[in-house]
Amino acid sequence: MNLESAELQILEDAALALRSGFSDLPDLCEPTNVSTEQTILNSVAQRLHDNFPYHHPMYLGQMMKPPHRLAHLAYTLAMSLNPNNHALDGGRASSEMEKDSIQQIAAMVGWDNALGHLCGGGTIANLEAMWVAREMTDSPIVAVSDQAHYTHSRSASLLGTECLEVHSDQLGRMNINHLKELLSKHNVGTVIATLGTTGLGAIDPLEQIIELRAKHSFRIHIDAAYGGYFKLISNLSAYAKKQYQLIPQADSFVIDPHKHGLQPYGCGCVLFKDPQAAKVYKHDSPYTYFTSDQLHLGEISFECSRAGAAAVALWATLQRFPLIPNGDFAQRLECSRRAVLQLFEWIEKSPLYSPVVTPELDIVVWSVQAESASAASAKARKFFDAAAAKNLHFALVTLPKQLVEPASQITTWDKDEVTCLRACVMKPEHEEWMPRILQLLGEVSNEVLENN
Ligand SMILES: *Cc1c(COP(=O)(O)O)cnc(C)c1O
């Protein structure tokens, strides 16, 4: 929603500058049929109304954050060439921008010699890390918490590796005692730690996982698709800070620039501490890599064709928002942290709700008070609809009894899971908007109470 005329002017200037680099080519007369295209585009705009308003601070539902204006513009500019980062032949400049961006992310992680690349998203990034792990360890068995992203077990089945589910504790973190038990019974090759689970934003105890590695020698993969960038911020709990500090001791790392890194979708990233991981990707394509002996990204990535525009957008964004502690980018994340804590405190004070856990990052989940689990779930759905009717959008999440029970007043457990409300307070604007959001929240709560 941010391409106003000033932005379009910047884009037009940059498009002219781009075109001037190709001015020695003979002119192209491109046939245009602008009025038909305008009609179609207007009908596209109409159809797109059937969406939640993801760009607006009153949307706090799923993990969705609008790309930064600069990313939007750089992506659009690159699209006039549409480079393909699978090989230097497909995009020399955009491949360089990708390598440069990867180095910046690796520097944030704390690795100087890492191998890595961009990819379609967190799912592919984690799949690649699991594939490399399978090839570089002597056991294909993976252990991952029951609160981890659902795609891990799917990817494990794709890779034909066994995936052990480690129980989570009452804070939604990997239960270390259960991990110990599994390690004593199975030859686990890789433990996947999530720093920022998708449901609760919980942080697995990396410190204890690293301690266990000394005895059981497994690989550690970190899934920080959502939570990775919080490494840069100062207003985390001491526990969270500690786990983030230990990231460099892992073997591989995944982060999604399209989640918190201000990028359009189609931008995930996987990094390997040991550049030897490259040998797993080795292949001999007869047709893609013929014009240069330099590294083509397709030689170290699972996918072939990939949008060079994604790398261009990320590179441009990193020029404006370098990944440094206390920088502009870190401060934007800190705004989200302060905003989520305001929301959390409000929920905690309200007699109607109970937060499930204290937010570690910028997600908060809460249950609605009721006598039974099924009544609490029904009330949560009512609340969700009543809020949406006021243009205030949350998400619903179903959690197991064991996570909800400690903080809730539910006495009749007629179901062993409860539907809760979830807010992803991911936009820096949320801090400024929070008083207004809380006021609306109060109004919605009264409505739900009265209609009971
Ligand atoms: C979103 C997410 C994924 C999946 O990433 P996609 O980009 O949606 O494919 C994996 N792990 C975690 C922790 C996530 O939050």
XYZ file of C-alpha atoms and ligand atoms in Angstrom:
467
model
C 0.000 0.000 0.000
C 2.973 2.289 -0.177
C 3.519 3.093 -3.836
C 2.333 6.693 -3.816
C 3.353 9.177 -6.503
C 6.627 10.140 -4.778
C 7.693 6.487 -4.710
C 6.627 5.980 -8.324
C 8.777 8.966 -9.246
C 11.834 7.404 -7.584
C 11.100 4.203 -9.451
C 10.754 5.966 -12.779
C 14.104 7.709 -12.304
C 15.812 4.477 -11.364
C 14.195 2.657 -14.310
C 15.624 5.296 -16.659
C 19.046 4.902 -15.064
C 18.790 1.125 -15.507
C 17.745 1.435 -19.126
C 20.670 3.760 -19.884
C 23.020 0.861 -19.135
C 21.591 -0.977 -22.143
C 21.336 2.003 -24.503
C 23.863 0.646 -27.001
C 21.317 -1.960 -28.062
C 19.077 -1.242 -31.044
C 15.731 0.257 -30.029
C 12.885 -2.090 -29.298
C 9.369 -1.140 -30.301
C 7.292 -2.840 -27.688
C 3.659 -3.171 -28.664
C 1.425 -1.809 -25.942
C -2.204 -2.191 -25.216
C -2.352 -0.033 -22.162
C -6.076 0.424 -21.916
C -6.847 -3.315 -21.862
C -4.123 -3.827 -19.312
C -5.481 -1.003 -17.193
C -8.922 -2.595 -17.197
C -7.475 -5.935 -16.177
C -5.323 -4.369 -13.486
C -8.336 -2.583 -12.040
C -10.214 -5.835 -11.851
C -7.180 -7.357 -10.129
C -7.372 -4.566 -7.561
C -11.057 -5.370 -7.013
C -10.346 -9.053 -6.557
C -7.546 -8.322 -4.087
C -10.062 -6.695 -1.751
C -10.839 -10.223 -0.663
C -7.928 -10.263 1.783
C -7.287 -9.250 5.340
C -5.526 -5.866 5.529
C -2.061 -7.351 6.118
C -0.307 -4.032 5.674
C -2.232 -2.251 8.439
C -1.312 -2.207 12.150
C -4.871 -3.328 12.982
C -3.936 -6.620 11.398
C -2.155 -8.726 14.024
C -3.198 -12.146 12.765
C -0.712 -14.350 11.004
C 3.023 -13.801 10.762
C 2.737 -11.210 8.015
C 4.674 -8.009 7.738
C 4.670 -5.728 4.712
C 7.938 -5.493 2.799
C 9.697 -2.176 3.172
C 8.974 0.370 0.439
C 12.615 0.176 -0.644
C 12.428 -3.615 -1.062
C 9.234 -3.195 -3.067
C 10.845 -0.625 -5.367
C 14.123 -2.519 -5.805
C 12.231 -5.734 -6.567
C 10.078 -3.972 -9.155
C 13.110 -2.315 -10.728
C 14.964 -5.627 -11.006
C 11.882 -7.187 -12.583
C 12.436 -5.163 -15.739
C 15.405 -7.513 -16.299
C 14.020 -10.479 -14.329
C 17.402 -12.034 -13.517
C 17.659 -15.675 -12.461
C 20.150 -16.368 -9.674
C 20.682 -20.037 -10.475
C 23.782 -19.093 -12.511
C 25.933 -16.099 -13.311
C 24.621 -16.333 -16.863
C 21.169 -15.634 -15.481
C 22.156 -12.739 -13.257
C 25.709 -11.594 -12.631
C 24.851 -8.429 -10.720
C 22.038 -9.992 -8.710
C 24.218 -13.021 -7.847
C 26.868 -10.645 -6.477
C 24.180 -8.885 -4.475
C 23.053 -12.238 -3.111
C 26.585 -13.228 -2.078
C 27.034 -9.865 -0.413
C 23.694 -10.106 1.422
C 24.531 -13.635 2.570
C 27.806 -12.384 4.034
C 25.937 -9.731 5.976
C 23.498 -12.266 7.402
C 26.398 -14.620 8.221
C 28.175 -11.757 10.016
C 25.037 -11.171 12.095
C 25.009 -14.878 12.987
C 28.702 -14.716 13.907
C 30.239 -16.851 11.144
C 33.003 -15.499 8.867
C 33.457 -18.366 6.486
C 29.924 -19.679 6.102
C 28.386 -21.119 2.961
C 24.859 -20.041 2.186
C 22.298 -18.741 -0.241
C 18.779 -17.427 -0.556
C 15.902 -19.725 -1.446
C 12.136 -19.813 -1.740
C 11.473 -19.676 2.001
C 11.940 -21.309 5.385
C 10.515 -24.652 4.318
C 13.053 -25.125 1.524
C 15.845 -23.656 3.666
C 15.171 -26.165 6.464
C 14.800 -29.013 3.971
C 18.234 -28.199 2.560
C 19.749 -28.063 6.037
C 18.215 -31.463 6.863
C 19.483 -32.894 3.591
C 23.031 -31.634 4.194
C 22.837 -32.914 7.786
C 21.777 -36.358 6.568
C 24.736 -36.459 4.195
C 27.270 -35.152 6.711
C 26.447 -37.294 9.760
C 26.505 -41.025 10.294
C 22.893 -41.169 11.434
C 19.885 -39.905 9.515
C 17.753 -39.581 12.678
C 16.500 -36.077 13.470
C 15.017 -34.854 16.783
C 12.739 -31.825 16.842
C 10.262 -30.413 19.366
C 6.507 -30.875 19.054
C 6.206 -27.068 18.925
C 8.548 -26.797 15.915
C 7.277 -25.950 12.439
C 5.091 -28.677 10.942
C 7.193 -28.845 7.773
C 10.159 -30.501 9.552
C 8.442 -33.871 9.829
C 7.168 -33.586 6.270
C 10.659 -32.799 4.977
C 12.097 -35.656 7.035
C 9.681 -38.029 5.353
C 10.669 -36.625 1.969
C 14.314 -37.310 2.844
C 13.505 -40.743 4.217
C 14.917 -39.816 7.622
C 13.324 -40.734 10.909
C 11.976 -37.716 12.816
C 11.702 -38.038 16.605
C 9.285 -35.669 18.297
C 10.628 -34.189 21.511
C 7.966 -33.069 24.000
C 7.749 -29.392 24.823
C 7.572 -28.022 28.353
C 5.052 -25.619 29.878
C 6.783 -22.655 28.259
C 6.582 -24.238 24.801
C 10.339 -24.942 24.776
C 11.961 -28.263 23.937
C 11.826 -30.459 27.044
C 15.459 -31.269 27.712
C 14.730 -34.288 29.893
C 12.747 -35.867 27.108
C 15.529 -35.046 24.636
C 18.006 -36.784 26.986
C 15.785 -39.825 27.114
C 15.564 -39.973 23.311
C 19.336 -39.509 22.975
C 19.944 -42.445 25.296
C 17.744 -44.704 23.169
C 18.468 -43.557 19.606
C 21.496 -42.644 17.563
C 20.330 -39.095 16.826
C 22.280 -37.423 14.002
C 20.766 -33.935 14.180
C 18.868 -31.907 16.759
C 16.824 -29.027 15.397
C 16.422 -26.117 17.804
C 13.828 -23.469 17.052
C 14.652 -19.918 18.104
C 11.186 -18.401 17.912
C 8.495 -21.041 17.374
C 5.787 -20.130 14.929
C 2.916 -20.637 17.386
C 4.160 -19.080 20.628
C 7.460 -17.473 19.708
C 9.177 -19.761 22.233
C 12.940 -20.262 22.267
C 14.395 -23.745 22.655
C 17.159 -24.149 25.270
C 20.125 -24.072 22.900
C 22.550 -23.848 25.805
C 21.472 -27.222 27.174
C 21.327 -28.764 23.704
C 24.949 -27.724 23.167
C 25.874 -29.297 26.534
C 24.287 -32.577 25.460
C 26.181 -32.520 22.191
C 29.457 -32.895 24.092
C 28.306 -36.355 25.184
C 26.195 -37.491 22.239
C 27.872 -35.732 19.300
C 25.080 -34.728 16.965
C 24.707 -31.840 14.528
C 22.715 -28.810 15.596
C 20.481 -27.031 13.141
C 18.760 -23.806 14.155
C 15.417 -22.896 12.679
C 15.190 -19.144 13.187
C 12.957 -18.531 10.167
C 10.838 -16.183 12.227
C 13.069 -15.297 15.189
C 16.538 -14.884 13.662
C 16.702 -11.113 13.440
C 15.964 -10.711 17.152
C 19.644 -11.528 17.676
C 20.198 -7.801 17.084
C 17.965 -6.369 19.771
C 18.595 -5.416 23.364
C 15.168 -5.780 25.014
C 15.048 -9.573 25.258
C 14.922 -11.650 28.438
C 18.286 -12.794 29.822
C 17.342 -16.376 28.882
C 16.592 -15.439 25.252
C 19.745 -13.346 24.945
C 21.855 -16.254 26.151
C 20.414 -18.650 23.542
C 20.954 -16.092 20.762
C 24.569 -15.595 21.818
C 25.194 -19.312 21.333
C 23.985 -19.477 17.722
C 27.551 -19.531 16.296
C 28.067 -22.925 17.967
C 25.426 -24.553 15.739
C 26.176 -26.161 12.356
C 23.469 -24.622 10.237
C 21.007 -21.773 10.486
C 17.812 -20.734 8.723
C 16.279 -17.268 8.635
C 13.439 -15.871 6.543
C 14.069 -12.355 5.231
C 10.446 -12.525 4.040
C 9.232 -12.794 7.639
C 11.035 -10.147 9.685
C 13.566 -8.919 7.129
C 11.202 -6.553 5.276
C 11.203 -8.626 2.046
C 8.461 -9.762 -0.313
C 7.655 -13.494 -0.225
C 10.103 -15.817 -1.871
C 13.088 -14.955 0.313
C 14.402 -17.566 2.744
C 18.037 -18.152 3.653
C 20.118 -21.115 4.784
C 23.668 -20.929 6.127
C 26.232 -23.627 6.925
C 29.107 -22.924 9.276
C 31.341 -25.408 7.441
C 31.688 -24.498 3.745
C 32.372 -28.215 3.091
C 28.572 -28.483 2.906
C 29.075 -27.451 -0.733
C 30.119 -30.976 -1.630
C 26.602 -32.251 -0.891
C 25.238 -29.997 -3.624
C 27.778 -31.072 -6.207
C 26.307 -31.789 -9.597
C 27.366 -31.607 -13.165
C 24.871 -29.703 -15.205
C 25.927 -29.720 -18.838
C 23.983 -26.647 -19.834
C 23.780 -24.088 -17.071
C 27.290 -23.079 -16.103
C 29.384 -22.580 -19.180
C 30.535 -18.997 -19.297
C 32.477 -18.615 -16.082
C 34.629 -20.541 -13.635
C 33.403 -18.417 -10.740
C 30.888 -19.794 -8.257
C 27.365 -19.998 -9.630
C 24.785 -20.018 -6.843
C 23.055 -22.978 -8.471
C 26.115 -25.060 -7.597
C 25.416 -24.610 -3.900
C 21.639 -24.525 -3.825
C 18.906 -27.086 -4.098
C 16.578 -25.110 -6.341
C 17.523 -24.172 -9.889
C 15.693 -21.022 -11.049
C 15.272 -18.360 -8.388
C 14.213 -14.730 -8.515
C 17.288 -12.525 -8.779
C 14.905 -9.703 -7.875
C 14.635 -11.174 -4.364
C 18.398 -10.763 -3.888
C 18.308 -7.234 -5.329
C 15.514 -6.233 -2.948
C 17.325 -7.725 0.037
C 20.622 -6.082 -0.884
C 18.957 -2.677 -1.263
C 17.191 -3.089 2.074
C 20.458 -4.007 3.795
C 22.050 -0.804 2.475
C 19.354 1.160 4.251
C 19.051 -1.141 7.278
C 22.424 -2.760 8.065
C 22.165 -5.700 10.446
C 23.797 -4.059 13.436
C 22.812 -3.981 17.105
C 21.108 -0.683 18.008
C 20.795 0.291 14.335
C 17.536 1.474 12.723
C 16.528 -2.064 11.916
C 17.124 -3.339 15.457
C 15.156 -0.391 16.808
C 12.176 -1.308 14.656
C 12.170 -4.786 16.179
C 12.476 -3.252 19.624
C 9.284 -1.262 18.937
C 7.498 -4.556 18.309
C 8.870 -5.964 21.555
C 7.587 -3.009 23.558
C 4.229 -3.204 21.798
C 3.782 -6.917 22.475
C 4.633 -6.402 26.145
C 1.953 -3.704 26.426
C -0.566 -6.079 24.921
C 0.631 -8.893 27.186
C 0.224 -6.732 30.311
C -3.267 -5.733 29.264
C -4.251 -9.375 28.736
C -2.693 -10.378 32.021
C -4.713 -7.762 33.924
C -7.959 -8.622 32.201
C -10.150 -11.031 34.203
C -11.398 -12.458 30.917
C -8.133 -13.801 29.530
C -4.942 -15.607 30.448
C -1.760 -15.303 28.412
C -0.351 -18.768 27.733
C 3.287 -17.753 28.245
C 5.216 -14.496 28.606
C 6.222 -13.468 25.082
C 9.918 -13.976 24.322
C 9.722 -12.197 20.947
C 6.722 -10.369 19.430
C 3.972 -12.999 19.514
C 1.449 -13.279 22.335
C -1.117 -16.082 22.718
C -3.964 -16.074 25.214
C -6.916 -18.233 26.195
C -10.375 -16.961 27.078
C -11.666 -17.775 30.566
C -14.403 -20.378 30.711
C -15.278 -23.367 32.803
C -14.550 -25.953 30.177
C -12.001 -26.306 27.418
C -14.697 -26.454 24.745
C -16.432 -23.320 26.082
C -13.076 -21.475 26.122
C -12.516 -22.472 22.491
C -16.006 -21.349 21.459
C -15.493 -17.991 23.195
C -12.162 -17.509 21.470
C -13.839 -17.978 18.093
C -16.598 -15.524 19.059
C -14.000 -13.006 20.127
C -12.082 -13.503 16.876
C -15.214 -12.761 14.799
C -16.299 -9.792 16.931
C -12.835 -8.236 16.637
C -12.703 -8.820 12.864
C -16.066 -7.041 12.562
C -14.320 -3.988 14.056
C -11.425 -4.377 11.606
C -9.130 -5.697 14.317
C -7.593 -8.941 13.150
C -6.080 -11.669 15.289
C -5.413 -15.350 14.589
C -6.660 -18.513 16.251
C -4.291 -21.226 17.411
C -5.126 -24.586 18.952
C -2.808 -25.613 21.767
C -2.528 -28.784 23.848
C -3.929 -28.795 27.392
C -0.461 -29.052 28.898
C 0.473 -25.607 27.555
C -2.750 -23.802 28.435
C -3.566 -25.392 31.791
C -0.947 -23.743 34.046
C -2.195 -20.191 33.457
C -5.883 -20.776 32.807
C -8.896 -21.217 35.077
C -10.464 -23.976 33.017
C -11.707 -26.660 35.408
C -13.472 -29.093 33.091
C -11.119 -30.596 30.545
C -13.701 -32.049 28.153
C -11.137 -31.716 25.354
C -7.370 -32.075 25.560
C -6.770 -28.981 23.450
C -7.989 -25.389 23.506
C -8.425 -22.815 20.776
C -6.644 -19.621 21.804
C -6.119 -16.180 20.314
C -2.783 -15.177 18.879
C -1.370 -11.789 17.964
C 1.766 -11.275 15.885
C 2.839 -7.765 16.829
C 5.379 -7.595 14.028
C 5.132 -4.058 12.707
C 7.107 -1.224 14.289
C 3.946 0.905 13.966
C 2.283 -1.383 16.473
C 3.882 0.523 19.319
C 2.230 3.761 18.318
C -1.064 2.040 17.578
C -1.228 -0.046 20.743
C -3.361 2.366 22.836
C -5.965 2.372 20.095
C -5.765 -1.397 19.668
C -6.211 -1.885 23.423
C -9.231 0.378 23.475
C -10.867 -1.614 20.695
C -9.917 -4.813 22.441
C -11.806 -3.579 25.507
C -14.871 -2.807 23.415
C -14.800 -6.214 21.737
C -14.427 -7.911 25.116
C -17.486 -6.116 26.485
C -19.498 -7.147 23.453
C -18.514 -10.771 23.809
C -19.386 -10.678 27.528
C -22.775 -9.058 26.988
C -23.767 -11.537 24.328
C -22.970 -14.444 26.509
C 7.498 -19.686 8.865
C 8.365 -20.704 9.467
C 8.849 -21.779 8.708
C 8.433 -21.993 7.276
O 8.905 -20.980 6.480
P 8.198 -20.582 5.080
O 8.981 -19.393 4.660
O 6.767 -20.276 5.413
O 8.329 -21.741 4.168
C 9.715 -22.659 9.317
N 10.059 -22.504 10.606
C 9.601 -21.506 11.374
C 10.035 -21.385 12.801
C 8.726 -20.568 10.834
O 8.247 -19.571 11.599
